[in-house]
mmCIF file of C-alpha atoms in Angstrom:
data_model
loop_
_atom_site.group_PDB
_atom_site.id
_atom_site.type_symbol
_atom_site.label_atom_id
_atom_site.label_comp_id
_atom_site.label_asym_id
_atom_site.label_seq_id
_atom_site.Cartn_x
_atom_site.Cartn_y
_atom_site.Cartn_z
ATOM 1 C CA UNK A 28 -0.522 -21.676 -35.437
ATOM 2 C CA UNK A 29 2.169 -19.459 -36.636
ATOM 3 C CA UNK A 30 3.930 -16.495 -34.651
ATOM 4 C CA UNK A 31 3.063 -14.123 -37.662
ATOM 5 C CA UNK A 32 -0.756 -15.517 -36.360
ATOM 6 C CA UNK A 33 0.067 -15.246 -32.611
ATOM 7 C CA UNK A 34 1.781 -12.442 -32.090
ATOM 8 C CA UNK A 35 -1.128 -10.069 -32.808
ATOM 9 C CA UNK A 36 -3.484 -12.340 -30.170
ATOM 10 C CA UNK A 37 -0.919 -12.258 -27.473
ATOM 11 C CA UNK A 38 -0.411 -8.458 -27.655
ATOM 12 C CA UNK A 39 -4.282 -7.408 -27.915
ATOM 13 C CA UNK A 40 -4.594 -10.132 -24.690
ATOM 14 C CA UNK A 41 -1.548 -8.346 -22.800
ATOM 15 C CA UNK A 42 -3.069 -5.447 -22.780
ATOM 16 C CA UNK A 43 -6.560 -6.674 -21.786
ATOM 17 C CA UNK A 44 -5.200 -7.772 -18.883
ATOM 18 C CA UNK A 45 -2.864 -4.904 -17.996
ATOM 19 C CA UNK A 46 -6.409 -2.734 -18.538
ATOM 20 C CA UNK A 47 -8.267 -5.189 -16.380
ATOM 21 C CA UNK A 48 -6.004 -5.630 -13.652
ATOM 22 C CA UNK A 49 -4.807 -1.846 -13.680
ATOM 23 C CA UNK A 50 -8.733 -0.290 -12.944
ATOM 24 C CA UNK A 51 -9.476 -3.280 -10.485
ATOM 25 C CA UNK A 52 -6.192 -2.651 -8.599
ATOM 26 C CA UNK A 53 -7.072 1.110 -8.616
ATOM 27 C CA UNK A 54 -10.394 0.421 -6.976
ATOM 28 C CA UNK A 55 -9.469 -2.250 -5.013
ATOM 29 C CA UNK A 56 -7.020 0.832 -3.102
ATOM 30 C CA UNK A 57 -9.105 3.390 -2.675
ATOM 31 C CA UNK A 58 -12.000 0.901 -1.458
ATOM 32 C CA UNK A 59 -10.221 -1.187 0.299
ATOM 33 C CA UNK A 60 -7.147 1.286 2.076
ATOM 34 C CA UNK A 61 -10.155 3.043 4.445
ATOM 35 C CA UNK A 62 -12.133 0.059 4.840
ATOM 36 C CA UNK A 63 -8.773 -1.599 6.282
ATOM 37 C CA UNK A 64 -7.843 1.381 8.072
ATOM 38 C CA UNK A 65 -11.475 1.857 9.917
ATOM 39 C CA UNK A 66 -11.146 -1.662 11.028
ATOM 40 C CA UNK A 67 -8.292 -0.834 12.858
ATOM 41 C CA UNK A 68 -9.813 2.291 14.410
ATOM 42 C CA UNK A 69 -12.851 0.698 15.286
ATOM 43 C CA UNK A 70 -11.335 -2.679 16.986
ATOM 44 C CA UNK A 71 -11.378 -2.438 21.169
ATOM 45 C CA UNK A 72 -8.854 -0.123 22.287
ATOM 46 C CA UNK A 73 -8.860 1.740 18.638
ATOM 47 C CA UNK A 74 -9.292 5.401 18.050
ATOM 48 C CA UNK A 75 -13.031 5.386 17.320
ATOM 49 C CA UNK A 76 -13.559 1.805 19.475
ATOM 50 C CA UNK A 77 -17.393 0.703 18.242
ATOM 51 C CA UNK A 78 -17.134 -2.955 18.726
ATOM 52 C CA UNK A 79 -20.594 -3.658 16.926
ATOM 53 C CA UNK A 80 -19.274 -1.803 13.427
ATOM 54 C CA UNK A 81 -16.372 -3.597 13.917
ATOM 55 C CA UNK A 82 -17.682 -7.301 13.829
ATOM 56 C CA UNK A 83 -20.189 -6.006 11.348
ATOM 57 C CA UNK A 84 -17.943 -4.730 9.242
ATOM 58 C CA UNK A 85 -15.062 -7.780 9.661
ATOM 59 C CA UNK A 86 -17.688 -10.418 8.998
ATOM 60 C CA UNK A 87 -19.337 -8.640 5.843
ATOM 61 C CA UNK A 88 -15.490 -8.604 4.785
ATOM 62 C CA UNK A 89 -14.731 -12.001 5.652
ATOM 63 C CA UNK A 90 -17.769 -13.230 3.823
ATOM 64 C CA UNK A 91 -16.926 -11.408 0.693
ATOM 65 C CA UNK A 92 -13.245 -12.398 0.742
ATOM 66 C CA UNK A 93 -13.948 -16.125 1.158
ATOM 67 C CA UNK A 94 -16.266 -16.201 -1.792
ATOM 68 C CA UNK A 95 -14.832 -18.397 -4.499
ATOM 69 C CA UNK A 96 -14.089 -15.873 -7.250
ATOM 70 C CA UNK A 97 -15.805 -17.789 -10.093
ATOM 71 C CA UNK A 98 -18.833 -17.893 -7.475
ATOM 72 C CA UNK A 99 -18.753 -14.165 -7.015
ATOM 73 C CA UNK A 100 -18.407 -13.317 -10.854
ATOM 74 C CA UNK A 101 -21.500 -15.302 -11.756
ATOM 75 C CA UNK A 102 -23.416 -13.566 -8.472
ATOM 76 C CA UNK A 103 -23.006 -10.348 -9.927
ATOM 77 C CA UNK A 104 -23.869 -10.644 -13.188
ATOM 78 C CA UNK A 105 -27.131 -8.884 -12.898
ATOM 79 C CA UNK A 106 -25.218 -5.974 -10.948
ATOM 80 C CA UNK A 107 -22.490 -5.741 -13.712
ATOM 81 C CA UNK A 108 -24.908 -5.539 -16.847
ATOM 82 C CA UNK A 109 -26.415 -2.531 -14.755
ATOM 83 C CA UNK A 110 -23.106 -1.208 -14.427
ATOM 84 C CA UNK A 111 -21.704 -1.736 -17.561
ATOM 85 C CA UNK A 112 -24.500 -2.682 -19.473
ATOM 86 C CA UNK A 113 -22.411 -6.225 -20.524
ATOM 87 C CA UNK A 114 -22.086 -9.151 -18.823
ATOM 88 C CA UNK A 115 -18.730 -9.688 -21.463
ATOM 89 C CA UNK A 116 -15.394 -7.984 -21.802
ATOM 90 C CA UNK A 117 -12.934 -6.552 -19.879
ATOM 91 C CA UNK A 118 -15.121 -3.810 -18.702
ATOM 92 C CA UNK A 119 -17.912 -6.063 -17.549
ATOM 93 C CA UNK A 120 -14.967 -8.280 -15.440
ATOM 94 C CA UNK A 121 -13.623 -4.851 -14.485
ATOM 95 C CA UNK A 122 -16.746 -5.201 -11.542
ATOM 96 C CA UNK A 123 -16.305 -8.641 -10.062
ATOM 97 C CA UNK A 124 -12.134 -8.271 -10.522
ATOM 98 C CA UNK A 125 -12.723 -4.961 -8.027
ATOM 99 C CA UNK A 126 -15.183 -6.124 -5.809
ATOM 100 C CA UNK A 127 -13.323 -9.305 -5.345
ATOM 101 C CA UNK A 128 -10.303 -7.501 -4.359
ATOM 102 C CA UNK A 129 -11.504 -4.771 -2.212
ATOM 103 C CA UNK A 130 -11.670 -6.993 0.707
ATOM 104 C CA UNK A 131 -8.872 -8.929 0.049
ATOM 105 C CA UNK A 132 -6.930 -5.615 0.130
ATOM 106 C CA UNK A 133 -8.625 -4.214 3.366
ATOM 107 C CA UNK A 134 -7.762 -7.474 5.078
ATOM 108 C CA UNK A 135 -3.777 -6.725 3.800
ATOM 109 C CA UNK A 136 -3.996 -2.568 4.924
ATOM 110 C CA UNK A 137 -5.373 -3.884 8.631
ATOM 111 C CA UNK A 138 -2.655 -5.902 8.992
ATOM 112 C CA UNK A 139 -0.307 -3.430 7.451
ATOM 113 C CA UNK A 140 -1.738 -0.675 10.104
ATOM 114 C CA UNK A 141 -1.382 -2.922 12.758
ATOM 115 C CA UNK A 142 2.247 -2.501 12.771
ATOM 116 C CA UNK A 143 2.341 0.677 13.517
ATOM 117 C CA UNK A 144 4.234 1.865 16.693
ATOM 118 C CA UNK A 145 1.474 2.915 19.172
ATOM 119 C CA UNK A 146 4.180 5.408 20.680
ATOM 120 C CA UNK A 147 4.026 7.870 17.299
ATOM 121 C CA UNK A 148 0.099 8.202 17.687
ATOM 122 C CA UNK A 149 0.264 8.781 21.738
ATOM 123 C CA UNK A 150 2.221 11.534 19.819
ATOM 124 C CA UNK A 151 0.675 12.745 17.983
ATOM 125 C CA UNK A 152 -2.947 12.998 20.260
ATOM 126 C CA UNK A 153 -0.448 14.490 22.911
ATOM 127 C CA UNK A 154 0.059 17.514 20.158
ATOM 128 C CA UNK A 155 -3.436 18.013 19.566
ATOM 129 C CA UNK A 156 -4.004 15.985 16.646
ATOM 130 C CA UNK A 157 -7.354 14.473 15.705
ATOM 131 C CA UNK A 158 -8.154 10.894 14.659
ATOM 132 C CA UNK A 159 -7.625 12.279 10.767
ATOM 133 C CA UNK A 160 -4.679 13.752 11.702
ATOM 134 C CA UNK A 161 -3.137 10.651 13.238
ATOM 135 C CA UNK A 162 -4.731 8.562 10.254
ATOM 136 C CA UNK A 163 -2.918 10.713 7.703
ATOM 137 C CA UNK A 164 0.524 11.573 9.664
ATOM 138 C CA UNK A 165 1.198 8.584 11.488
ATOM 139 C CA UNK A 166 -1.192 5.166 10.550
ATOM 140 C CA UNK A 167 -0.833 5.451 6.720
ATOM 141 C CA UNK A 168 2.857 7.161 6.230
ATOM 142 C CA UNK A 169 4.569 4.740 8.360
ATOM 143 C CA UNK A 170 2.792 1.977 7.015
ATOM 144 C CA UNK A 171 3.600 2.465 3.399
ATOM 145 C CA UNK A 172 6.153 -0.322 2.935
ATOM 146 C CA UNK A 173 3.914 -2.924 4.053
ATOM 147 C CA UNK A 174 0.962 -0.977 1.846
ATOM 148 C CA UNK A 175 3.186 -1.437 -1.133
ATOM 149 C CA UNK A 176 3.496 -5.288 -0.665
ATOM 150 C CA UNK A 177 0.058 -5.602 -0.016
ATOM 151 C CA UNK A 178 -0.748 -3.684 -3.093
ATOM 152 C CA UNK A 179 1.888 -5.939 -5.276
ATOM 153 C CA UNK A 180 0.096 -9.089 -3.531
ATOM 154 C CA UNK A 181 -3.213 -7.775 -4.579
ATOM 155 C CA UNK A 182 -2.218 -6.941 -8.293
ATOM 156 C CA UNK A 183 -0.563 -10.860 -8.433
ATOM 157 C CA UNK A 184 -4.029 -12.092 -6.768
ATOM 158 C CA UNK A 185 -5.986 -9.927 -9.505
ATOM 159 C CA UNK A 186 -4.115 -11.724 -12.428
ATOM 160 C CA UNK A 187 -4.961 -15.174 -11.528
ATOM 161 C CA UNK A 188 -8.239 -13.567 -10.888
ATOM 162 C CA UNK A 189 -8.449 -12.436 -14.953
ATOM 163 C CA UNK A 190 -7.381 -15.437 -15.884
ATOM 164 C CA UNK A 191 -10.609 -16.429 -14.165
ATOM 165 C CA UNK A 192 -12.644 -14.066 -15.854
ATOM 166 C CA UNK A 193 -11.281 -15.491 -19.711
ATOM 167 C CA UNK A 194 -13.593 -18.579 -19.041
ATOM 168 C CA UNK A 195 -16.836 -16.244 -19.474
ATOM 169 C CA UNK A 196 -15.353 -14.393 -22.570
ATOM 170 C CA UNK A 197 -13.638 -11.338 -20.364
ATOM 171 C CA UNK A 198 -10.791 -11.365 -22.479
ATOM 172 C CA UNK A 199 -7.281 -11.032 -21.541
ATOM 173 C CA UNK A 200 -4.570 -13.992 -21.155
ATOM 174 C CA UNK A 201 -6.867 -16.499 -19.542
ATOM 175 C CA UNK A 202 -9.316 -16.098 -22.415
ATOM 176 C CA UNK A 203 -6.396 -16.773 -24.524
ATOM 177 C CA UNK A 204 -5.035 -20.215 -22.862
ATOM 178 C CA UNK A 205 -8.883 -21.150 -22.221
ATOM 179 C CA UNK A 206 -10.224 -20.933 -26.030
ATOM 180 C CA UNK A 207 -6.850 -21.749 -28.166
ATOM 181 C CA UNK A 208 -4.560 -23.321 -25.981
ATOM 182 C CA UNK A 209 -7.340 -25.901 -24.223
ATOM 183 C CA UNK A 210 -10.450 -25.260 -26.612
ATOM 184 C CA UNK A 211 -8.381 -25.930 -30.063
ATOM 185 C CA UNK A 212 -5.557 -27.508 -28.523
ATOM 186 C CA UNK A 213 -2.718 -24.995 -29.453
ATOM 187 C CA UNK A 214 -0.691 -26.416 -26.830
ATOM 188 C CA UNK A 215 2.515 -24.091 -27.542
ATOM 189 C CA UNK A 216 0.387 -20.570 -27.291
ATOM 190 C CA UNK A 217 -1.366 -22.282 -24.112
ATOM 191 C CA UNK A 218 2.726 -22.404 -22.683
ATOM 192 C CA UNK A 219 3.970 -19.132 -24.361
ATOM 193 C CA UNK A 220 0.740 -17.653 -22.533
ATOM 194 C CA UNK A 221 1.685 -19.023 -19.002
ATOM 195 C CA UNK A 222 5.446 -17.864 -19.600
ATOM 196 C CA UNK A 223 4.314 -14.318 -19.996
ATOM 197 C CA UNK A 224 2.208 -14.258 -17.156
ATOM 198 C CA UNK A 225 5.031 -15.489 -14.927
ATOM 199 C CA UNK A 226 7.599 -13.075 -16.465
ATOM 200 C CA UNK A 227 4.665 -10.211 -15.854
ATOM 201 C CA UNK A 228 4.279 -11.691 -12.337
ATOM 202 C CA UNK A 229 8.069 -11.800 -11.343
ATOM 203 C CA UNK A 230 8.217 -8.230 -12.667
ATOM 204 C CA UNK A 231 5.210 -6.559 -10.307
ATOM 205 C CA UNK A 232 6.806 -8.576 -7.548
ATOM 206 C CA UNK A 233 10.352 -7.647 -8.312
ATOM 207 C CA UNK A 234 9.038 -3.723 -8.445
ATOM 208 C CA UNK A 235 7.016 -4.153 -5.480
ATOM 209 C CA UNK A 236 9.376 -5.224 -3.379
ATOM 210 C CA UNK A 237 12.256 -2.941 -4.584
ATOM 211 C CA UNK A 238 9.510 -0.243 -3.596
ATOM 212 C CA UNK A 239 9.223 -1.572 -0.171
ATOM 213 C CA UNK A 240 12.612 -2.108 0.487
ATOM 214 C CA UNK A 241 13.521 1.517 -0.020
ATOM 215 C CA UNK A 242 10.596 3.136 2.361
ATOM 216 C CA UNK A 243 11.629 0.954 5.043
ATOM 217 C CA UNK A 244 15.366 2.115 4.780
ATOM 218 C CA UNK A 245 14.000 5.993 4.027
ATOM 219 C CA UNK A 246 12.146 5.512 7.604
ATOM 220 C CA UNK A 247 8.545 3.915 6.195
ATOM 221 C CA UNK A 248 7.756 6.916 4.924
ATOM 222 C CA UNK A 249 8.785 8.993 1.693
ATOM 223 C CA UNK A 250 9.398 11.945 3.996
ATOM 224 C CA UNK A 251 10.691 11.602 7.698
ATOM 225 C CA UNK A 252 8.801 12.519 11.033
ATOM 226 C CA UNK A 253 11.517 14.100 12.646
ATOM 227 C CA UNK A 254 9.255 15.804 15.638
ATOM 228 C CA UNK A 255 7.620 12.637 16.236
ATOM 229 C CA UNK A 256 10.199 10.366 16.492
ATOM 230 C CA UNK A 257 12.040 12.977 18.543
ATOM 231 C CA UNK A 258 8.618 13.738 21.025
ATOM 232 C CA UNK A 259 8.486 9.461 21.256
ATOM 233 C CA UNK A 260 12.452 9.697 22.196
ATOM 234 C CA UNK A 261 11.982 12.507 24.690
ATOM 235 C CA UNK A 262 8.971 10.938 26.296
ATOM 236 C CA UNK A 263 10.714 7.563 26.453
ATOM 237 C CA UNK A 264 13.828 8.989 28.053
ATOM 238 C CA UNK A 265 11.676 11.257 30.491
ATOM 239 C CA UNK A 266 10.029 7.857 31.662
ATOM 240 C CA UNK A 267 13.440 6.385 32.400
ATOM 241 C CA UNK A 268 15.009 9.142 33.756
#
């Protein structure tokens, strides 16, 4: 096969993927950053401690998250041709891609949370400030940096995911490799097509963690807490004193 022949292939595949992994990234945030974050506040000792919604919610995500993604795709076929209406394309693999990730990502944001310095929220409750408050000043702000790289290690997990998703005609790069590089044996496109997704790869990662890199030095925040950190100082030196 020619470039002339190629070219046109790669580029309508590129931009499958981007599509795909763009909408399933999307969801995979806004489902999975409160999921995460309500794990943390539920956990003994948390904010809104409920140990039962806690283990029922970390086991339904630990079930969904361990679920081979090939499995899951075929498991919800029924449930994306009711969403979709298709079973095939990038809109049907749009479903599994995001459903797949959600808990993956939730896992990532509990962790992230985790980190958190327990002194900013005593702070915060000692102004008056409601779990919200404390969610949305304190738990998410300073945990940004590590949300970014667990956002750039979701997107990478979401292309090998697509990739995936080519083998039942979802389109995209994998669907490329799978029915002309192994299917007709064009070895060289089946190459060219891993090279771009590692150049695509190295380039989410290299973004991601330039993104990370400058929160943490601006504080782990885009905007510093300057009353906080100066209430956790004061408090700190008052216990010394």
């Amino acid at each position: 096969m020619s470039w002339s022949e190629m070219q046109p292939l790669l580029s309508q595949a590129c931009w499958d993927t981007l599509y795909m992994v763009g909408w399933s990234t999307l969801i995979a945030v806004v489902g999975g950053l409160p999921l995460g974050v309500l794990l943390v506040l539920t956990d003994r000792g948390g904010l809104l401690q409920n140990v039962l919604a806690n283990k029922v919610i970390g086991q339904i995500v630990n079930v969904a998250r361990s679920m081979p993604f090939i499995i899951l795709m075929v498991a919800l076929m029924n449930f994306t041709r009711w969403i979709t209406g298709t079973t095939i394309g990038r809109e049907a693999a749009i479903v599994p891609l995001a459903i797949g990730a959600i808990p993956f990502f939730a896992r990532l944001v509990e962790t992230a949370v985790r980190e958190v310095d327990g002194g900013l929220v005593e702070a915060v409750q000692s102004m008056g400030g409601n779990t919200w408050t404390v969610v949305r000043k304190v738990l998410v702000p300073e945990s940004l940096p590590s949300l970014i790289s667990s956002t750039t290690t979701t997107i990478v997990a979401l292309i090998g995911y697509s990739a995936m998703a080519g083998t039942v005609g979802a389109g995209g790069l994998g669907d490329i490799a799978i029915r002309y590089g192994y299917q007709r044996f064009e070895t060289e496109l089946m190459w060219i097509t891993v090279a771009i997704l590692a150049v695509v790869i190295s380039l989410i990662q290299f973004a991601g963690d330039y993104a990370a890199r400058s929160l943490h030095r601006r504080g782990g925040r885009s905007g510093p807490v300057p009353k906080l950190r100066l209430l956790k100082a004061a408090t700190a030196t008052g216990k010394t004193g």
